PDB file of C-alpha atoms in Angstrom:
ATOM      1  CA  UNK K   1     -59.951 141.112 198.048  1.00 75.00           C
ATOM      2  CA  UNK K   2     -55.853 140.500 197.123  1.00 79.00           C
ATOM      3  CA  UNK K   3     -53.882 138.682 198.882  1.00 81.00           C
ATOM      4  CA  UNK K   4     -50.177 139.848 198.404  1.00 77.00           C
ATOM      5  CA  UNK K   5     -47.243 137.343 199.573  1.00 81.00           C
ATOM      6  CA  UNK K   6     -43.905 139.135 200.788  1.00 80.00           C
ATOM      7  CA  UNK K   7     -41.889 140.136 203.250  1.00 79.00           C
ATOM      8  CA  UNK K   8     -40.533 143.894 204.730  1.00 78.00           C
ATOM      9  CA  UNK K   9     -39.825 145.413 201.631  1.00 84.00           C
ATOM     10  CA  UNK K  10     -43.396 144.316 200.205  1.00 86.00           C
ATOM     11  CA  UNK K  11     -45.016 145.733 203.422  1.00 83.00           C
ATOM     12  CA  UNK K  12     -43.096 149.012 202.962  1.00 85.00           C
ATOM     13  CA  UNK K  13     -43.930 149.422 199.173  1.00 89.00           C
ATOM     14  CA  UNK K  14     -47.546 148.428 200.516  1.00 88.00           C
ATOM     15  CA  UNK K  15     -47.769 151.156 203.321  1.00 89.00           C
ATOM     16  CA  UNK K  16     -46.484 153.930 200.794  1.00 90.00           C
ATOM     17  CA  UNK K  17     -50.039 153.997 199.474  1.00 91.00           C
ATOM     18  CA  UNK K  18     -52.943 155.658 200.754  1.00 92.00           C
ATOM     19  CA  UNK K  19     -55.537 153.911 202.494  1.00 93.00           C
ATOM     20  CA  UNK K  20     -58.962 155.172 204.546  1.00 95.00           C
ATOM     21  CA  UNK K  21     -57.842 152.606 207.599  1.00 96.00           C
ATOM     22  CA  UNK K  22     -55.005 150.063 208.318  1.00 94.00           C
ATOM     23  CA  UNK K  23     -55.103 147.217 210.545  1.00 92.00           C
ATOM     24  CA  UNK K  24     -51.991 145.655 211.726  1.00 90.00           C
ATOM     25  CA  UNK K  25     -51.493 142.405 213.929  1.00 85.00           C
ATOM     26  CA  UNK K  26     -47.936 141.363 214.778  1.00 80.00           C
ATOM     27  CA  UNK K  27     -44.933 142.524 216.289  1.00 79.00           C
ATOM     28  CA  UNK K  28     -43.781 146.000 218.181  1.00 81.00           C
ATOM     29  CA  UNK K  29     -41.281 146.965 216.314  1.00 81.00           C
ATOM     30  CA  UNK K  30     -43.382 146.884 213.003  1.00 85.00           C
ATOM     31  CA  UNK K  31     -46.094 148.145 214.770  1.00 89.00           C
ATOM     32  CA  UNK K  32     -44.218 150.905 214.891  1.00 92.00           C
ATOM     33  CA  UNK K  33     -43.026 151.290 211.568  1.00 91.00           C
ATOM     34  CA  UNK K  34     -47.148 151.098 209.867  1.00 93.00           C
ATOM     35  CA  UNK K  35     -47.773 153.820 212.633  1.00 94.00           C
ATOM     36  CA  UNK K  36     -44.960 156.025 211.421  1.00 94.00           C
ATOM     37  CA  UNK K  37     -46.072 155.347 207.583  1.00 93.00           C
ATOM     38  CA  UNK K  38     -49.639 155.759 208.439  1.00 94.00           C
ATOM     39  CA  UNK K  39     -48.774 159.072 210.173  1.00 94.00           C
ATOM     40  CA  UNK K  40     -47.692 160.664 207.275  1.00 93.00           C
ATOM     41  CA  UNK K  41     -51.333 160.394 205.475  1.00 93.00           C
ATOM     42  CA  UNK K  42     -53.232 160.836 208.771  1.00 94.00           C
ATOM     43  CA  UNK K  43     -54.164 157.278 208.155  1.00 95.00           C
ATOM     44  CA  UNK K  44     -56.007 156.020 211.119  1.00 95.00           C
ATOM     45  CA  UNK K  45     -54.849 152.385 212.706  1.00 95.00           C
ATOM     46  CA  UNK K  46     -55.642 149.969 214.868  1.00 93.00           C
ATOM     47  CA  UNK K  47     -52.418 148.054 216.115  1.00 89.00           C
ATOM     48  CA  UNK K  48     -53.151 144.328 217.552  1.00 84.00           C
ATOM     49  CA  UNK K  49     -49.254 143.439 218.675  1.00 82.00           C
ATOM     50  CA  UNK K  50     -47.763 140.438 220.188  1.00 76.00           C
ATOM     51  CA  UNK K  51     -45.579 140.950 223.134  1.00 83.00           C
ATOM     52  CA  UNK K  52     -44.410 138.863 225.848  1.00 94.00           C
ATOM     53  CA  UNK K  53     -47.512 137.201 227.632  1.00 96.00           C
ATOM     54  CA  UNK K  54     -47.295 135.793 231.081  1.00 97.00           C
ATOM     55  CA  UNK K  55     -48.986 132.851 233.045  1.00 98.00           C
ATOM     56  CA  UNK K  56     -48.992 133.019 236.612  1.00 98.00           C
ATOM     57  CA  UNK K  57     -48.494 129.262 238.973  1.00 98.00           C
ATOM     58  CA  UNK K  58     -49.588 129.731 242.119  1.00 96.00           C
ATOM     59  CA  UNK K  59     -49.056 127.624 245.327  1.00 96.00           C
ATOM     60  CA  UNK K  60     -52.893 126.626 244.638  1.00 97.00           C
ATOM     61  CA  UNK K  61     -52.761 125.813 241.413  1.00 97.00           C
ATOM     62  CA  UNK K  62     -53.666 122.266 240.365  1.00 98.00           C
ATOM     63  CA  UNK K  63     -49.990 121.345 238.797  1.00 98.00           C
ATOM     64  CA  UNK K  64     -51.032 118.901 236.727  1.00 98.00           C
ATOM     65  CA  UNK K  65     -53.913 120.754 234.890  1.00 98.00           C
ATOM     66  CA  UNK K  66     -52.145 123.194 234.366  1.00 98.00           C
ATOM     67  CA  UNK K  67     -49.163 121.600 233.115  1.00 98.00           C
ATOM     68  CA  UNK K  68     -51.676 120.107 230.108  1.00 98.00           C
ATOM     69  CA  UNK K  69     -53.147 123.623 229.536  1.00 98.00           C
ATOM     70  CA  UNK K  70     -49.618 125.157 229.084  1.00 98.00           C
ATOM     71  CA  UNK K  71     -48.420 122.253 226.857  1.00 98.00           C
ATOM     72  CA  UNK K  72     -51.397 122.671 224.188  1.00 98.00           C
ATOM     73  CA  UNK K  73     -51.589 126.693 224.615  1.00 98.00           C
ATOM     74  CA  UNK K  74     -47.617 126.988 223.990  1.00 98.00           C
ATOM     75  CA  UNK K  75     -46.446 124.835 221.701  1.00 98.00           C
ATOM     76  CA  UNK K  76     -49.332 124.277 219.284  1.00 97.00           C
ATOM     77  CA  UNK K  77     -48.506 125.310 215.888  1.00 97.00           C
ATOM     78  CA  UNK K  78     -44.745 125.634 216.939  1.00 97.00           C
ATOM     79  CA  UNK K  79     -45.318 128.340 220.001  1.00 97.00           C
ATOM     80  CA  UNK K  80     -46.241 130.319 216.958  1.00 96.00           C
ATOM     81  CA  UNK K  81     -49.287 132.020 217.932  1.00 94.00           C
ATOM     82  CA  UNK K  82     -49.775 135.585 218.933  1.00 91.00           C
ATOM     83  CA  UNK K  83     -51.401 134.591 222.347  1.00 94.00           C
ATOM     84  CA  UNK K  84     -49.381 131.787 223.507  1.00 96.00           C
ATOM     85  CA  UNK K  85     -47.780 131.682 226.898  1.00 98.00           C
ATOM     86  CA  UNK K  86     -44.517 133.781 226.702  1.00 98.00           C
ATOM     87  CA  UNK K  87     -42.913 132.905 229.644  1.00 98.00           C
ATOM     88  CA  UNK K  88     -44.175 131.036 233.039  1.00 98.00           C
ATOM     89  CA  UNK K  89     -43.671 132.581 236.777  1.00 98.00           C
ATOM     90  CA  UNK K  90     -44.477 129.962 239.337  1.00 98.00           C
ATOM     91  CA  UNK K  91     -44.023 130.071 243.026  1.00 97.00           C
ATOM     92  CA  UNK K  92     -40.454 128.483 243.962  1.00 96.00           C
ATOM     93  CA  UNK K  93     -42.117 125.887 245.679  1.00 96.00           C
ATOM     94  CA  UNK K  94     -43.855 124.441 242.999  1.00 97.00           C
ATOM     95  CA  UNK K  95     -41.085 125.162 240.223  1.00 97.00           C
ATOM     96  CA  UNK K  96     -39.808 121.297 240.101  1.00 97.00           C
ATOM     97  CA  UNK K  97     -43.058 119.685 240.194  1.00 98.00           C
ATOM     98  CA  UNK K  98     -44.057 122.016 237.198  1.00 98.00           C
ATOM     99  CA  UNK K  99     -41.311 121.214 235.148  1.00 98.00           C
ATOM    100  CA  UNK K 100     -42.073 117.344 235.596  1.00 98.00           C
ATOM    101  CA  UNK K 101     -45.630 117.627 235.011  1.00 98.00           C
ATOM    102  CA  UNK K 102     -44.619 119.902 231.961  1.00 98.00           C
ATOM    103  CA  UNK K 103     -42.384 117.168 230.734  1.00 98.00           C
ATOM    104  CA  UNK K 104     -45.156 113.947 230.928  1.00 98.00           C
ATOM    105  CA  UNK K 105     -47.253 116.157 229.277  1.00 98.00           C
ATOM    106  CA  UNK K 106     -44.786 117.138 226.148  1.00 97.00           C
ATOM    107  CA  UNK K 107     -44.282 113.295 225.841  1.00 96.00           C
ATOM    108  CA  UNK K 108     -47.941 112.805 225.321  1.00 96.00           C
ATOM    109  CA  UNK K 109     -48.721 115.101 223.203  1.00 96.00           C
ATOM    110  CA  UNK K 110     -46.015 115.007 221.386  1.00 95.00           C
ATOM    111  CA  UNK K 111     -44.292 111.544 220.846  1.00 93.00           C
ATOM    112  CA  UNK K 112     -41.363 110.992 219.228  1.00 89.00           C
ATOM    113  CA  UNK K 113     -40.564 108.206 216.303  1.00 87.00           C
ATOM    114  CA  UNK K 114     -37.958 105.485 216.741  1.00 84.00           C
ATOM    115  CA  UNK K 115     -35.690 108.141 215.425  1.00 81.00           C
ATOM    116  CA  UNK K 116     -36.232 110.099 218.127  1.00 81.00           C
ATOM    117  CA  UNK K 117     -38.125 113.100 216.018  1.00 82.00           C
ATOM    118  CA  UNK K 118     -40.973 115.188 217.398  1.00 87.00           C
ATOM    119  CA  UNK K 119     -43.779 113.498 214.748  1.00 82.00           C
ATOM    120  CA  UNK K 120     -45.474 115.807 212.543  1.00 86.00           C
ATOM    121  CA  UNK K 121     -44.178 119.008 214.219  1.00 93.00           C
ATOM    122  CA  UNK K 122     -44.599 122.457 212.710  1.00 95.00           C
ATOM    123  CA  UNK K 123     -41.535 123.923 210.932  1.00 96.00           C
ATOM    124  CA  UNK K 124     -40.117 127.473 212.237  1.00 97.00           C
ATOM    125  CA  UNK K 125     -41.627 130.281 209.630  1.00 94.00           C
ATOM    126  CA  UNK K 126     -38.155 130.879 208.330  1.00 93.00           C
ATOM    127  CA  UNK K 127     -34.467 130.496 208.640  1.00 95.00           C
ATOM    128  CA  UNK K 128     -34.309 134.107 209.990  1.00 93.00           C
ATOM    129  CA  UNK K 129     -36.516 133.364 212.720  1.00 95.00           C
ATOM    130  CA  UNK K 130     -34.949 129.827 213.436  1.00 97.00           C
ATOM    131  CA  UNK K 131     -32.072 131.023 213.968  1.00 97.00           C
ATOM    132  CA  UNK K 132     -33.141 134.347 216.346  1.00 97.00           C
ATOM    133  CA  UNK K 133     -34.814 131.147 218.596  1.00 98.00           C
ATOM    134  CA  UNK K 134     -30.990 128.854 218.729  1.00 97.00           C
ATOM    135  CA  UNK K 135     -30.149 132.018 219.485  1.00 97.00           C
ATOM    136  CA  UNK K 136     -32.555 133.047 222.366  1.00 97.00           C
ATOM    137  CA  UNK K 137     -31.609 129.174 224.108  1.00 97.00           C
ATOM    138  CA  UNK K 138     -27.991 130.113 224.002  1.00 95.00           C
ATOM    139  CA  UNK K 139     -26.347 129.609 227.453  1.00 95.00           C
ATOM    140  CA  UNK K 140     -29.807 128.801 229.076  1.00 97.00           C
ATOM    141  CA  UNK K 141     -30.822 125.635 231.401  1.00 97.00           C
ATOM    142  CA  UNK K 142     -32.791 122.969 229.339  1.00 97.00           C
ATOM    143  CA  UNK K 143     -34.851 121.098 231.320  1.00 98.00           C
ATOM    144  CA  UNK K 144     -37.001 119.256 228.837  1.00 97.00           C
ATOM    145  CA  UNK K 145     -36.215 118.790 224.846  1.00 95.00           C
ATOM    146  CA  UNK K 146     -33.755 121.640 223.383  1.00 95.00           C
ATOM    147  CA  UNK K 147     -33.159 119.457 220.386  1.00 94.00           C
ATOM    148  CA  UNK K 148     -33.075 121.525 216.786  1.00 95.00           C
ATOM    149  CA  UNK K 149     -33.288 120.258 213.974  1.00 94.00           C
ATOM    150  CA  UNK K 150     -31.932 122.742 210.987  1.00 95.00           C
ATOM    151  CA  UNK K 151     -32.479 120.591 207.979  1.00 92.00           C
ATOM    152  CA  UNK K 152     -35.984 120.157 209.053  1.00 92.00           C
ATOM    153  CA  UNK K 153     -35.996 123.854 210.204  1.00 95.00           C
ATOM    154  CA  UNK K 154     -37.846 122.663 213.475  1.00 96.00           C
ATOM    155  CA  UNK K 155     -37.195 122.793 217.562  1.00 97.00           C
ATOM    156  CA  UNK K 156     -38.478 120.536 219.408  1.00 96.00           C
ATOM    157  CA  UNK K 157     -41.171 121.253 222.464  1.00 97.00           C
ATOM    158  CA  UNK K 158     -38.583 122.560 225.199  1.00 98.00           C
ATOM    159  CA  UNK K 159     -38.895 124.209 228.938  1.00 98.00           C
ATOM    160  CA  UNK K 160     -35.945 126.336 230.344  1.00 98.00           C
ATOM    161  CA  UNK K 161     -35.192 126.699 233.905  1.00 97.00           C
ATOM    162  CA  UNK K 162     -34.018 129.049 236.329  1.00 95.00           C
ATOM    163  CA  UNK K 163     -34.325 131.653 233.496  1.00 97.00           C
ATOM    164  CA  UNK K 164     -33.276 135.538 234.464  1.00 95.00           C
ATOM    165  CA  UNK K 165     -35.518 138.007 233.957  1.00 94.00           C
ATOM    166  CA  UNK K 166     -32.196 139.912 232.439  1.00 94.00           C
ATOM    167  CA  UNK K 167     -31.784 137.131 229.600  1.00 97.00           C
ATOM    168  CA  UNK K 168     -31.456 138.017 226.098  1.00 96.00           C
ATOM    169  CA  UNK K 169     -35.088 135.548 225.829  1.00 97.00           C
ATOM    170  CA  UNK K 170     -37.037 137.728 228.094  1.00 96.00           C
ATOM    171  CA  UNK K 171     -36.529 140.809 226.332  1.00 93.00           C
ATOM    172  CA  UNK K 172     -38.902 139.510 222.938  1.00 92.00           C
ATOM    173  CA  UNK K 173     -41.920 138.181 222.302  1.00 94.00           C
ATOM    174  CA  UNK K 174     -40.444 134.263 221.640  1.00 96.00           C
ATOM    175  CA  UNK K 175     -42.720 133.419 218.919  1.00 95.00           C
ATOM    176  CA  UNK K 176     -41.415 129.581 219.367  1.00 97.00           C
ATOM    177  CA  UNK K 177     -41.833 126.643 220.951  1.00 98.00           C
ATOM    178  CA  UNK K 178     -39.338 127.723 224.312  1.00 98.00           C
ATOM    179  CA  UNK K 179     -41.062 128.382 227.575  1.00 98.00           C
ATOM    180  CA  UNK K 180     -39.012 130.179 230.112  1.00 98.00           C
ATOM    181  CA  UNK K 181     -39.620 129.095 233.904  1.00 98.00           C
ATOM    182  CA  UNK K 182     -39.206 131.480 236.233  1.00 98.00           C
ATOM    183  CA  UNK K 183     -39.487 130.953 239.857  1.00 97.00           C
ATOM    184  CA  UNK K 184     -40.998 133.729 242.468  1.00 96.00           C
ATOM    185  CA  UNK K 185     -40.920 134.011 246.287  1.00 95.00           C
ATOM    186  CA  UNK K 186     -43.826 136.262 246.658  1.00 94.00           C
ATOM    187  CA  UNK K 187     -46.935 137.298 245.030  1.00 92.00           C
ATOM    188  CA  UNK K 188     -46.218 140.659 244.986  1.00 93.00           C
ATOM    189  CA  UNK K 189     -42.672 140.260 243.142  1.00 92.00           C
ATOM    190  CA  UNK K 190     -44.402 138.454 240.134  1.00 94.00           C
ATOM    191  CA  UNK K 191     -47.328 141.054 239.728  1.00 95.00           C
ATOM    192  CA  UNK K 192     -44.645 143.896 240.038  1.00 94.00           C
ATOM    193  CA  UNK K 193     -42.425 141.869 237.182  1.00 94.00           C
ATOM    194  CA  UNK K 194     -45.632 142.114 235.260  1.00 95.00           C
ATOM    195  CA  UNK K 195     -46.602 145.706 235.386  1.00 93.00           C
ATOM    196  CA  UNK K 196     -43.033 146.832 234.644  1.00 91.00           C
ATOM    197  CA  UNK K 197     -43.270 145.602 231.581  1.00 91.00           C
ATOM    198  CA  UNK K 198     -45.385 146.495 228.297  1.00 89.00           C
ATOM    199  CA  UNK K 199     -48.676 145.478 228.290  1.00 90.00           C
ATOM    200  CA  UNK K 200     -49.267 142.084 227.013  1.00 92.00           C
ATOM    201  CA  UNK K 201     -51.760 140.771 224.643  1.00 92.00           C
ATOM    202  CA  UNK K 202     -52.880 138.011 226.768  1.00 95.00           C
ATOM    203  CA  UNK K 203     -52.016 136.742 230.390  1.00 97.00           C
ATOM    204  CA  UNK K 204     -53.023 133.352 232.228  1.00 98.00           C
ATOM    205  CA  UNK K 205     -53.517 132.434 235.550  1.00 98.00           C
ATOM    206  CA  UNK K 206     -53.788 128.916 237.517  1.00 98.00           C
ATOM    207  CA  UNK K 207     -54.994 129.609 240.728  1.00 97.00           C
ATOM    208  CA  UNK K 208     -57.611 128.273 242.812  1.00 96.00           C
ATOM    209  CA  UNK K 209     -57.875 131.548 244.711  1.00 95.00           C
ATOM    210  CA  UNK K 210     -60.448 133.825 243.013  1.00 93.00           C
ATOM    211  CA  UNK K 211     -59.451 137.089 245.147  1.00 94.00           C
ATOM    212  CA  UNK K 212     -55.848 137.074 243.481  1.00 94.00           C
ATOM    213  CA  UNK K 213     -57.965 136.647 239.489  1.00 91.00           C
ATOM    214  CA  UNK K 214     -59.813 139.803 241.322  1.00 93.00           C
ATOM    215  CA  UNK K 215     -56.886 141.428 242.119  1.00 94.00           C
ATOM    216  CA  UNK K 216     -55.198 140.865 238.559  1.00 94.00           C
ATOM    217  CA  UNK K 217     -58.020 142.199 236.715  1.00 91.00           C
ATOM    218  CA  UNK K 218     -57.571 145.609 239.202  1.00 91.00           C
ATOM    219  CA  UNK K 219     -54.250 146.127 239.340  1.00 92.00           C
ATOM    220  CA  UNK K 220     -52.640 144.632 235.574  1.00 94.00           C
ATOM    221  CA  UNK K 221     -53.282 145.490 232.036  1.00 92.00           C
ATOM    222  CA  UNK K 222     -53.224 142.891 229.089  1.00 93.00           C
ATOM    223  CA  UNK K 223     -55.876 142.564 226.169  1.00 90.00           C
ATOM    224  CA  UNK K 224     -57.545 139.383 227.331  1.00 92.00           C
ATOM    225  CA  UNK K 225     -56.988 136.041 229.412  1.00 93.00           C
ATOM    226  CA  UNK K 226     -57.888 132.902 230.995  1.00 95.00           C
ATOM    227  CA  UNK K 227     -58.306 131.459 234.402  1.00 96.00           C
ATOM    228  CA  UNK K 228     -56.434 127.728 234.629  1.00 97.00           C
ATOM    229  CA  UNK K 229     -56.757 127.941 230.668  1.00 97.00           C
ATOM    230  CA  UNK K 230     -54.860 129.192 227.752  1.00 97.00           C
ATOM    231  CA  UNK K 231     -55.663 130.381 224.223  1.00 95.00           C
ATOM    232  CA  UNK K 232     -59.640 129.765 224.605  1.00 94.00           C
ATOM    233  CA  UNK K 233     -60.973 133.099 225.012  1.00 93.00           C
ATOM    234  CA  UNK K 234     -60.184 133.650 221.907  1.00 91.00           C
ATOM    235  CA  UNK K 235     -62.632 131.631 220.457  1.00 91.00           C
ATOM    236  CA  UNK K 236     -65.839 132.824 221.869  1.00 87.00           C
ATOM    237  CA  UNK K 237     -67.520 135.246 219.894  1.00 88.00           C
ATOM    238  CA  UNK K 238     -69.050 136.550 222.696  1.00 86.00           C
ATOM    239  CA  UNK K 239     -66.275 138.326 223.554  1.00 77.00           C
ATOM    240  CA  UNK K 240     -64.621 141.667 222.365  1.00 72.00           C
TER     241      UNK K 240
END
């Protein structure tokens, strides 16, 4: 077994070659570029790709729970995880006592120093992608953190608010520690948001009503999920 360190142009000398099978985890738009190199070999693939995963707030949900649950699955390692919560669509009602919850939680898990500095938070990958997420918070409503910090190539945990579903940070997987908040009116608009858009890899609800998890599980698509959790069904290994 080799490991290989590089970037695009290492992965493109790499994909050249000829191989019996190729599996690729990461984003869509080199998803599609192994799938176009594999193509010209008949090489077959399997393609595990990010994307822009939801989690659903309902008027049930218990706001505090899952204001801890969305804290740990976003922002550990920096947001920086394939499965973390994208983006957040909560019923209007509950929008402001989310946020609040969301911030109490942020300051627990992540204190700051006298300095006022995130302790011990991941760095950003790279300066490429640290700058595509300054980018992404451009012109948007902070309502907790937004601080970034170049020279230590970090952002701290932050939550935007009243976030269009037209903004230039809901048309990418974030990869980052930003959560968008969006607010819905009805059930129905947030599930139709949902299936408009390209499958995601993972979607969470928080909902105490089991006949809308029922519904989900009929009427969406996404490669796996939790129910007033985030991240953990990846970790059983009794699952596919």
């Amino acid at each position: 077994c080799t490991t290989v360190l590089g970037s695009r142009a290492e992965n493109m000398d790499l994909l050249a070659q000829k191989f019996d099978y190729i599996f690729f985890t990461g984003s869509v738009a080199v998803g599609q570029a192994v799938m176009t190199a594999a193509a010209k070999h008949l090489t077959p693939v399997t393609l595990e790709l990010g994307g822009k995963s939801p989690t659903i707030v309902d008027q049930t949900a218990d706001l505090d729970l899952a204001a801890k649950r969305l804290v740990f699955g976003k922002y550990m390692n920096a947001g920086q995880t394939c499965v973390a919560p994208d983006y957040v669509l909560v019923h209007e009602d509950k929008k402001n006592e989310l946020i609040e919850r969301l911030r109490v939680h942020i300051d627990r898990a992540y204190p700051k120093d006298k300095n006022g500095f995130v302790q011990d938070y991941p760095q950003i990958i790279n300066d490429k992608h640290f700058h595509r997420l300054r980018r992404l918070m451009e012109g948007e409503s902070i309502a907790v953190g937004g601080e970034v910090y170049p020279d230590q190539r970090t952002i701290e945990p932050t939550v935007l608010q009243d976030v269009s579903l037209d903004a230039a940070i809901m048309q990418e997987e974030i990869f980052g520690p930003i959560l968008p908040i969006i607010s819905y009116q009805q059930r129905d608009q947030a599930l139709a948001e949902i299936q408009k858009r390209p499958k995601p890899l993972a979607l969470y609800l928080f909902s105490s009503d089991r006949a809308l998890w029922q519904r989900i599980e009929k009427t969406l698509s996404f490669g796996g999920g939790c129910i007033n959790d985030c991240l953990l069904h990846v970790s059983s290994p009794y699952l596919p």
